[in-house]
Short mmCIF file of C-alpha atoms in Angstrom, two decimals:
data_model
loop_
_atom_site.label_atom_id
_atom_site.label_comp_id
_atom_site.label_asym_id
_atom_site.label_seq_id
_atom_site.Cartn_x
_atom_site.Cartn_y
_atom_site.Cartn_z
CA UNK A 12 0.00 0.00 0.00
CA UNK A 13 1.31 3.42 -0.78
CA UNK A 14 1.73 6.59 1.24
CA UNK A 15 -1.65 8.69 2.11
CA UNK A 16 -2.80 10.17 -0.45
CA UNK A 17 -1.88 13.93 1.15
CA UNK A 18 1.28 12.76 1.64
CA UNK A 19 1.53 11.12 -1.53
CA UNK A 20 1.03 15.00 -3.00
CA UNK A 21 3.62 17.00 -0.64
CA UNK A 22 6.23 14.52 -1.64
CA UNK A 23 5.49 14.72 -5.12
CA UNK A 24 5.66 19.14 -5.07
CA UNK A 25 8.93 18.71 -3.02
CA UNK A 26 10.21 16.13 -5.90
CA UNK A 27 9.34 18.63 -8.35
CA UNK A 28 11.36 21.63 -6.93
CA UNK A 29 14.31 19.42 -5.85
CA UNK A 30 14.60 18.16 -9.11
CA UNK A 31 15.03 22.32 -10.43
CA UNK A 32 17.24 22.73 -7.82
CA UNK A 33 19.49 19.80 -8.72
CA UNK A 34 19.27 20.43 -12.63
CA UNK A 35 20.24 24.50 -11.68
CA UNK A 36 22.72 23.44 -9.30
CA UNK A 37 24.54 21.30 -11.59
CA UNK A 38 24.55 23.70 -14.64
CA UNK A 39 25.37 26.39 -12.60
CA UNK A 40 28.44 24.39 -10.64
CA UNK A 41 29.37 21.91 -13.38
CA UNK A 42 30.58 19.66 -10.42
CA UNK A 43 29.34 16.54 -8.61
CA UNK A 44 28.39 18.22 -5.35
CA UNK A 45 25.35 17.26 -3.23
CA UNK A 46 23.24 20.61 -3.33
CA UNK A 47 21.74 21.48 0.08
CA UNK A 48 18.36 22.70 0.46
CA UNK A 49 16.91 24.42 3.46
CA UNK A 50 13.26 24.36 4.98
CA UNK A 51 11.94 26.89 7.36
CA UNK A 52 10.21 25.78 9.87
CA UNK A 53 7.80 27.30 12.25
CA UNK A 54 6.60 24.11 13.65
CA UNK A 55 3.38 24.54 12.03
CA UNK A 56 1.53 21.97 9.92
CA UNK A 57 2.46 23.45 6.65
CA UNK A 58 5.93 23.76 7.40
CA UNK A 59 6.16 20.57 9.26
CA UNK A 60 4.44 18.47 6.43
CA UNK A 61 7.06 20.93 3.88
CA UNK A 62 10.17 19.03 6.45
CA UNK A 63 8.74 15.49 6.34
CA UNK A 64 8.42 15.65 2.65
CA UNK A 65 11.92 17.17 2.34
CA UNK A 66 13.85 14.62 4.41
CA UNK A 67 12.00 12.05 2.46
CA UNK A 68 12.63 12.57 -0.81
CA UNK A 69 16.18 14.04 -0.35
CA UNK A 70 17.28 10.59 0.80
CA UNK A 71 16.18 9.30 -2.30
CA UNK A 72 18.25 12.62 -4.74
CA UNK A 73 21.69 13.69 -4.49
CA UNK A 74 20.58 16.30 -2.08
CA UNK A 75 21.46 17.53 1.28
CA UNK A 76 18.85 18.50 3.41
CA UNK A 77 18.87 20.80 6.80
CA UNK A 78 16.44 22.84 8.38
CA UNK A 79 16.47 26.06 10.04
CA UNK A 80 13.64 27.61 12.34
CA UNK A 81 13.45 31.68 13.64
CA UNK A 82 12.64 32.30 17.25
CA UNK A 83 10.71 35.99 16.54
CA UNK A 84 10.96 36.02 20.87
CA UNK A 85 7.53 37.59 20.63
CA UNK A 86 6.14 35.39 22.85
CA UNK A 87 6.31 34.32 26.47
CA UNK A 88 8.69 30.67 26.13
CA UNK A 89 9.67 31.04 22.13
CA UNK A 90 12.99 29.95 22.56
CA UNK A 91 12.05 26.55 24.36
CA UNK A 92 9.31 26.40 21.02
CA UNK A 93 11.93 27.00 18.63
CA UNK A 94 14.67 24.33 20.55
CA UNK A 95 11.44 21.94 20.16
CA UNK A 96 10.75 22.48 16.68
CA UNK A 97 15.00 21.94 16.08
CA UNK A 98 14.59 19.06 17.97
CA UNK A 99 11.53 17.53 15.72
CA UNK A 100 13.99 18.55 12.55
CA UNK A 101 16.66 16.45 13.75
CA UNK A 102 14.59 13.67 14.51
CA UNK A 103 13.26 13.81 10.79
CA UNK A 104 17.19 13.40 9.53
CA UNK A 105 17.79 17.13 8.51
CA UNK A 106 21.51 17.94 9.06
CA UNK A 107 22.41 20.80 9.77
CA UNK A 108 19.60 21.92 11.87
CA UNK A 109 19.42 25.37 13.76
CA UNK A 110 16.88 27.33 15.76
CA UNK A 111 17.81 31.32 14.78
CA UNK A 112 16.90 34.08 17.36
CA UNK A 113 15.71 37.53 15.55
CA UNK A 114 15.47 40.74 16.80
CA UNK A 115 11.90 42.11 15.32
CA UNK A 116 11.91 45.28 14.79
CA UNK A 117 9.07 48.22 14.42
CA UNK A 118 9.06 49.22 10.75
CA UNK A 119 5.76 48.97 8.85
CA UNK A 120 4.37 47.32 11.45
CA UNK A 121 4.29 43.94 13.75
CA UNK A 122 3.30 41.16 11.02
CA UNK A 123 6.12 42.90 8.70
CA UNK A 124 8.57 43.48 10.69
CA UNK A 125 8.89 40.11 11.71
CA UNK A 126 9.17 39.13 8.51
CA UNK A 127 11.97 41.41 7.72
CA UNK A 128 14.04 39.86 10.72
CA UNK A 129 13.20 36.33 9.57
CA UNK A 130 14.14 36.69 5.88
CA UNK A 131 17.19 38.55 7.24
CA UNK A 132 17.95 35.12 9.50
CA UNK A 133 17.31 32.78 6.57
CA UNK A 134 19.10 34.93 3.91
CA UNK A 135 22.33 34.84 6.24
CA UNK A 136 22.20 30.75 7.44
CA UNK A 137 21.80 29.98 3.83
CA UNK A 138 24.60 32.48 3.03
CA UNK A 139 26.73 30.53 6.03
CA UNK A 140 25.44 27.35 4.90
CA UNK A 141 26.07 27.69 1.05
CA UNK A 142 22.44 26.43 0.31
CA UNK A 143 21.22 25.90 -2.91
CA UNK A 144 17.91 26.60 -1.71
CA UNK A 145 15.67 27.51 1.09
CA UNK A 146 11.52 25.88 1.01
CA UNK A 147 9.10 27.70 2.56
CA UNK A 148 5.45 26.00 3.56
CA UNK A 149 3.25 28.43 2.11
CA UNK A 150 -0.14 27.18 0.56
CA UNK A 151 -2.53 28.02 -2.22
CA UNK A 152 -4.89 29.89 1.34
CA UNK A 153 -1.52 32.13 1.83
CA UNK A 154 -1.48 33.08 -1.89
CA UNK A 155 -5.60 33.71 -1.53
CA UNK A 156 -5.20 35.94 1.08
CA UNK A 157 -2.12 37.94 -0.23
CA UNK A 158 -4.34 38.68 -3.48
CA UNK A 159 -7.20 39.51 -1.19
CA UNK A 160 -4.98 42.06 1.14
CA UNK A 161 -3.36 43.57 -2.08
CA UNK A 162 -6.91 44.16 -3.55
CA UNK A 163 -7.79 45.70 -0.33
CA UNK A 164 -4.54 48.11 -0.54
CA UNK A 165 -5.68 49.40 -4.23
CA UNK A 166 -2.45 47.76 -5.25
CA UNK A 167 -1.94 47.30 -9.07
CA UNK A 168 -1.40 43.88 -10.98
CA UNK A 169 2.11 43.29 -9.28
CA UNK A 170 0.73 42.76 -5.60
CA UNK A 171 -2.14 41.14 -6.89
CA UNK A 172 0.19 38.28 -8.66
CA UNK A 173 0.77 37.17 -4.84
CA UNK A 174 3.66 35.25 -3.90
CA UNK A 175 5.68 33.75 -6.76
CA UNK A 176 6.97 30.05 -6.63
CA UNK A 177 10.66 31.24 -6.66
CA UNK A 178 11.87 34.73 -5.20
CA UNK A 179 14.79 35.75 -3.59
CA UNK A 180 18.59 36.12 -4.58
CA UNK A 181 19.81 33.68 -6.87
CA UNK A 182 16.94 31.93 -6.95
CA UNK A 183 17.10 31.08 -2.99
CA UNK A 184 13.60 30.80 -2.13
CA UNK A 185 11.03 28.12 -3.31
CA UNK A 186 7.32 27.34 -2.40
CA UNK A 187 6.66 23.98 -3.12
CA UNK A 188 2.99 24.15 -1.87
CA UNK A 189 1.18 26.99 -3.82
CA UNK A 190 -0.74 24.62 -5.36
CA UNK A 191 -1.69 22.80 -2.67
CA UNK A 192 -4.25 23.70 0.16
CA UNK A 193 -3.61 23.93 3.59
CA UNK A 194 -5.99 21.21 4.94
CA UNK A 195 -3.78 18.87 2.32
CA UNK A 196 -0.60 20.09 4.94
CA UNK A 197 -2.67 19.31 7.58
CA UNK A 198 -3.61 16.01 7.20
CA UNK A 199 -0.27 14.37 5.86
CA UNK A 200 1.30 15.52 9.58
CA UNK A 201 -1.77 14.01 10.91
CA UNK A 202 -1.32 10.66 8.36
CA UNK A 203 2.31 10.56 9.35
CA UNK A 204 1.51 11.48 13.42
CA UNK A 205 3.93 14.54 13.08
CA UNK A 206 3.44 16.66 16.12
CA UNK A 207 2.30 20.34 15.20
CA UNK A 208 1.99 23.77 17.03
CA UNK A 209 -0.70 26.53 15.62
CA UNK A 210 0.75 29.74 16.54
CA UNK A 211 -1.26 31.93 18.59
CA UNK A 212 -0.26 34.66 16.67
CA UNK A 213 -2.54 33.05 13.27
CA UNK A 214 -5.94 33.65 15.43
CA UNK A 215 -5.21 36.71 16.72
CA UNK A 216 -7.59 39.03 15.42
CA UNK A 217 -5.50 42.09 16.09
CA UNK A 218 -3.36 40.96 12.63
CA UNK A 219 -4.91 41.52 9.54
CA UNK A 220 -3.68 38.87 7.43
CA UNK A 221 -5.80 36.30 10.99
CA UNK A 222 -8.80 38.43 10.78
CA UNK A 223 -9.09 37.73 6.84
CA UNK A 224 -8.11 34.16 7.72
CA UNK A 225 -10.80 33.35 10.01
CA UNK A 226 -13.32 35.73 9.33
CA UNK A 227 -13.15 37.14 5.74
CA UNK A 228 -12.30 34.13 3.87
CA UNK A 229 -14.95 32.07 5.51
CA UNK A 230 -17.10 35.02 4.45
CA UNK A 231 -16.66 35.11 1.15
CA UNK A 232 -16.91 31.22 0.96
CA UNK A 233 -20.37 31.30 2.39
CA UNK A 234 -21.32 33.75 -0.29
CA UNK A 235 -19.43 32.32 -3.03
CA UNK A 236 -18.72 28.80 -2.70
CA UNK A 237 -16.17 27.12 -2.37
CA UNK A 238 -14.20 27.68 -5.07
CA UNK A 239 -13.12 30.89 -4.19
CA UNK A 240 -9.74 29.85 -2.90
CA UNK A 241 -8.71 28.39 -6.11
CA UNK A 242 -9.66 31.36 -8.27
CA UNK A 243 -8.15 33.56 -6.34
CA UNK A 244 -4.38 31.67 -6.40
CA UNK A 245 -5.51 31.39 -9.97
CA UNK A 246 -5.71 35.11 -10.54
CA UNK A 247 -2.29 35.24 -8.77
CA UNK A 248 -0.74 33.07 -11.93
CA UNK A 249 -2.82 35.10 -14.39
CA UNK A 250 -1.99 38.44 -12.97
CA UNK A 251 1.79 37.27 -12.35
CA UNK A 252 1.83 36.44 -16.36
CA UNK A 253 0.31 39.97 -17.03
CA UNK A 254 2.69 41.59 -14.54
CA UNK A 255 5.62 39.91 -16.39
CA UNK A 256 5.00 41.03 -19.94
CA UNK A 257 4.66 44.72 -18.87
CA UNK A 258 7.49 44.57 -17.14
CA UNK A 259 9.60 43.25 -20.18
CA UNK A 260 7.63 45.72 -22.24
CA UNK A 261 9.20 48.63 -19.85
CA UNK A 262 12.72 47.09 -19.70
CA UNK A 263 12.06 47.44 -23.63
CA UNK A 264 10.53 50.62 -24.02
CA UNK A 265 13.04 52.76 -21.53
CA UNK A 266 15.86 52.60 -24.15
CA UNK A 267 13.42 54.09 -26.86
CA UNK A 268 12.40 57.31 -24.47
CA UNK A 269 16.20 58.86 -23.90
CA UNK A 270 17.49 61.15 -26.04
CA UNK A 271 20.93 61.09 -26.96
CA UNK A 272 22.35 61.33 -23.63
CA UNK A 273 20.57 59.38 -21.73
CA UNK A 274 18.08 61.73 -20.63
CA UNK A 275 14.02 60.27 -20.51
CA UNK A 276 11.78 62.59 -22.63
CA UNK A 277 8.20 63.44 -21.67
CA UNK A 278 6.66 63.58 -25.18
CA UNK A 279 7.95 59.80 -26.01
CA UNK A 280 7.23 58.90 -22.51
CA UNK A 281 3.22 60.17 -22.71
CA UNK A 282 3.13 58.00 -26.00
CA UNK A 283 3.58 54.85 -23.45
CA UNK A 284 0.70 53.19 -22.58
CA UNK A 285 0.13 54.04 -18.85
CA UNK A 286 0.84 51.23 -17.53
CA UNK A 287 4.19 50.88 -18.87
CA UNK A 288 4.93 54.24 -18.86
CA UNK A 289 4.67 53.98 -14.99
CA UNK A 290 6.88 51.05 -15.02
CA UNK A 291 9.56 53.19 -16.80
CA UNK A 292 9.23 55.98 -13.99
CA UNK A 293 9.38 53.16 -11.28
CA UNK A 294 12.75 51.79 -12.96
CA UNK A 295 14.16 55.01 -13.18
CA UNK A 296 13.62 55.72 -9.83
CA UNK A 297 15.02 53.24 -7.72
CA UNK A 298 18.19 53.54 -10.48
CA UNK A 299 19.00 56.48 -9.12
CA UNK A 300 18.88 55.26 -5.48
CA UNK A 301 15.13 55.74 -4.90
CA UNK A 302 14.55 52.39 -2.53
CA UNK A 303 12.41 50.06 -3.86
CA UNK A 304 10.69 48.64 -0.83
CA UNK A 305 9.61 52.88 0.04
CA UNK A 306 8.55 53.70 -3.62
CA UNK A 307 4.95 53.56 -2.99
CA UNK A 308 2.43 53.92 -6.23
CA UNK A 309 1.60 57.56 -5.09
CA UNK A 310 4.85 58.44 -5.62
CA UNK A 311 5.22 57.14 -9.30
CA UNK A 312 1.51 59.10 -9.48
CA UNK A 313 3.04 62.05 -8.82
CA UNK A 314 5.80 61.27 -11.45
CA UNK A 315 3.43 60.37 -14.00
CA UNK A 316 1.65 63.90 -13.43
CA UNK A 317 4.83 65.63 -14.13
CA UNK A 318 4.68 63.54 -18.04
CA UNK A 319 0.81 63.71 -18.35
CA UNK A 320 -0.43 66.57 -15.71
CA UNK A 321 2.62 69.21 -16.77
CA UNK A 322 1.12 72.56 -15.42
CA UNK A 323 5.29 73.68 -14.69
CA UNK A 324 4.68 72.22 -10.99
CA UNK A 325 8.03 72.53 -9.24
CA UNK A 326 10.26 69.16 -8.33
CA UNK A 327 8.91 66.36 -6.56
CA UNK A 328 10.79 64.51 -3.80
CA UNK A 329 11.42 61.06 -3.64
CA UNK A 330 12.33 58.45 -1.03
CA UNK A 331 15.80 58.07 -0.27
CA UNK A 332 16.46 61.83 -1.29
CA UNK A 333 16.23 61.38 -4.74
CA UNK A 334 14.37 64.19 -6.56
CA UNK A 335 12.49 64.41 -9.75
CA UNK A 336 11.87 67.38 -12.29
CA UNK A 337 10.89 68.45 -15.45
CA UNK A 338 13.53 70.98 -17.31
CA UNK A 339 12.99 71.63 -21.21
CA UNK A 340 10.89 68.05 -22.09
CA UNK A 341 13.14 66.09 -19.84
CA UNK A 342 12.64 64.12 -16.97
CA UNK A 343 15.29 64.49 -15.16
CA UNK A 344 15.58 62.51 -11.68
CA UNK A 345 18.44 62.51 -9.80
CA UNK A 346 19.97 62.60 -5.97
CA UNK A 347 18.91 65.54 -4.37
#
């Protein structure tokens, strides 16, 4: 008799990504090295079921497989949680194993700030660590409620692709279970008796990302069926594919709208169509130091005005002091 059918289908996601990682690894390397691979681990279900299927099927691959969990300390006893959840990663076979302690900081508040501090933690022990890759548990539910949050923000096609199924430098970061729901995670812990702890944190209705969880999700199921789930992670992939070409459009298109010496010009630049045209602002932008991660779609507004809205409004200012003005047809951005 075979494995559970849930288990059955996290194995075969983490088969599928370890196989990219071992195909990239060796093109990339051209030697005979095991890759290692990573899993973060919050002790959750999703994350636990995301271990189990890693130390599985990297026993059967020329891969090495560790595991790494991030004590936030946001809670009364986290660092006897996180030596736990080590503890359940050894017992799996992962090697190395380490539970990381994080400082969380206040910027753009609680849910992001923590995780700032726990990308910063995994970016540096796979840096240490020389991974070829670091899996991360999230589900097709995570990827319906980032679409739903970035709808809520009035955020353009970008935040509404959702997570993608590889970010991070170098390809670090992969998400084996974004096609997979989280009651899938669930039960292969519970078909495999893999212990799991549901942070307090996920019901806590003073987060936003909970309160959609248990309360507007469920909503819009009632209402809608439920399918709704699925079509959202599907408009993810659709809006991800949109998001894509424009961006390759704008890489394209910002060559065409400098003059001779580089400068961008606002009569080829109001020929874009919008929504490249913004992309071409946004590029410029953060090449001349603006930071990404502060560059806020009101701000590339307020650019666009300067191309579309000229009334000889004076110079706009940027994050990261950059400044932006328009001086005989040019655009001219620069450090302030």
């Amino acid at each position: 008799m075979g494995p559970h059918p849930a288990v059955a289908a996290i194995r075969l996601a983490v088969r599928r990504v370890l196989h990219d990682v071992l195909s990239e690894h060796s093109e990339t390397t051209g030697d005979g090295r095991r890759p290692l691979v990573l899993v973060a681990c919050s002790g959750g279900a999703d994350s636990m079921a995301l271990a189990s299927a890693l130390a599985f099927e990297a026993r059967k691959l020329a891969v090495r497989a560790g595991g790494i969990t991030v004590d936030h300390g946001l809670q009364s006893g986290s660092d006897l949680r996180a030596a736990e959840v080590a503890s359940r990663l050894t017992a799996l076979g992962l090697d190395p194993v380490e539970a990381l302690t994080v400082t969380v900081g206040r910027t753009g508040g609680p849910e992001a700030a923590a995780r700032d501090a726990r990308y910063a933690a995994l970016d540096e022990a796979a840096e240490r660590h020389g991974a070829a890759a670091v899996l991360l548990g999230h589900t097709r539910d995570d990827q319906a409620e980032t679409v739903l949050l970035g709808l809520a923000r009035g955020s353009g096609i970008r935040s509404l692709s959702g997570m993608a199924a590889v970010t991070g430098p170098a390809r670090r970061y992969r998400r084996p279970f974004l096609q997979l729901d989280r009651q899938t995670a669930r039960t292969a812990c519970l078909a495999q008796s893999l212990p799991v702890w549901d942070d307090p944190m996920n019901a806590d209705p003073a987060y936003t990302r909970s309160r959609l969880r248990h309360e507007g999700l469920p909503a819009l199921e009632k209402s809608l069926g439920k399918g709704v789930v699925e079509a959202l992670a599907r408009t993810a992939q659709l809006c991800r594919d949109d998001a894509d070409a424009l961006d390759t459009w704008a890489a394209q298109a910002d060559a065409t709208v400098r003059d001779e010496a580089g400068r961008l010009e606002c009569a080829k630049l109001h020929a874009l169509p919008p929504a490249v045209r913004r992309r071409v602002l946004r590029r410029a932008a953060i090449a001349e130091g603006a930071p990404a991660g502060s560059l806020f779609a009101r701000h590339v507004e307020e650019l666009d005005r300067l191309i579309t809205g000229w009334r000889g409004q004076g110079a706009i200012n940027l994050p990261g002091r950059v400044v932006a003005r328009r001086q005989g047809g040019r655009l001219v951005i620069r450090q302030g």
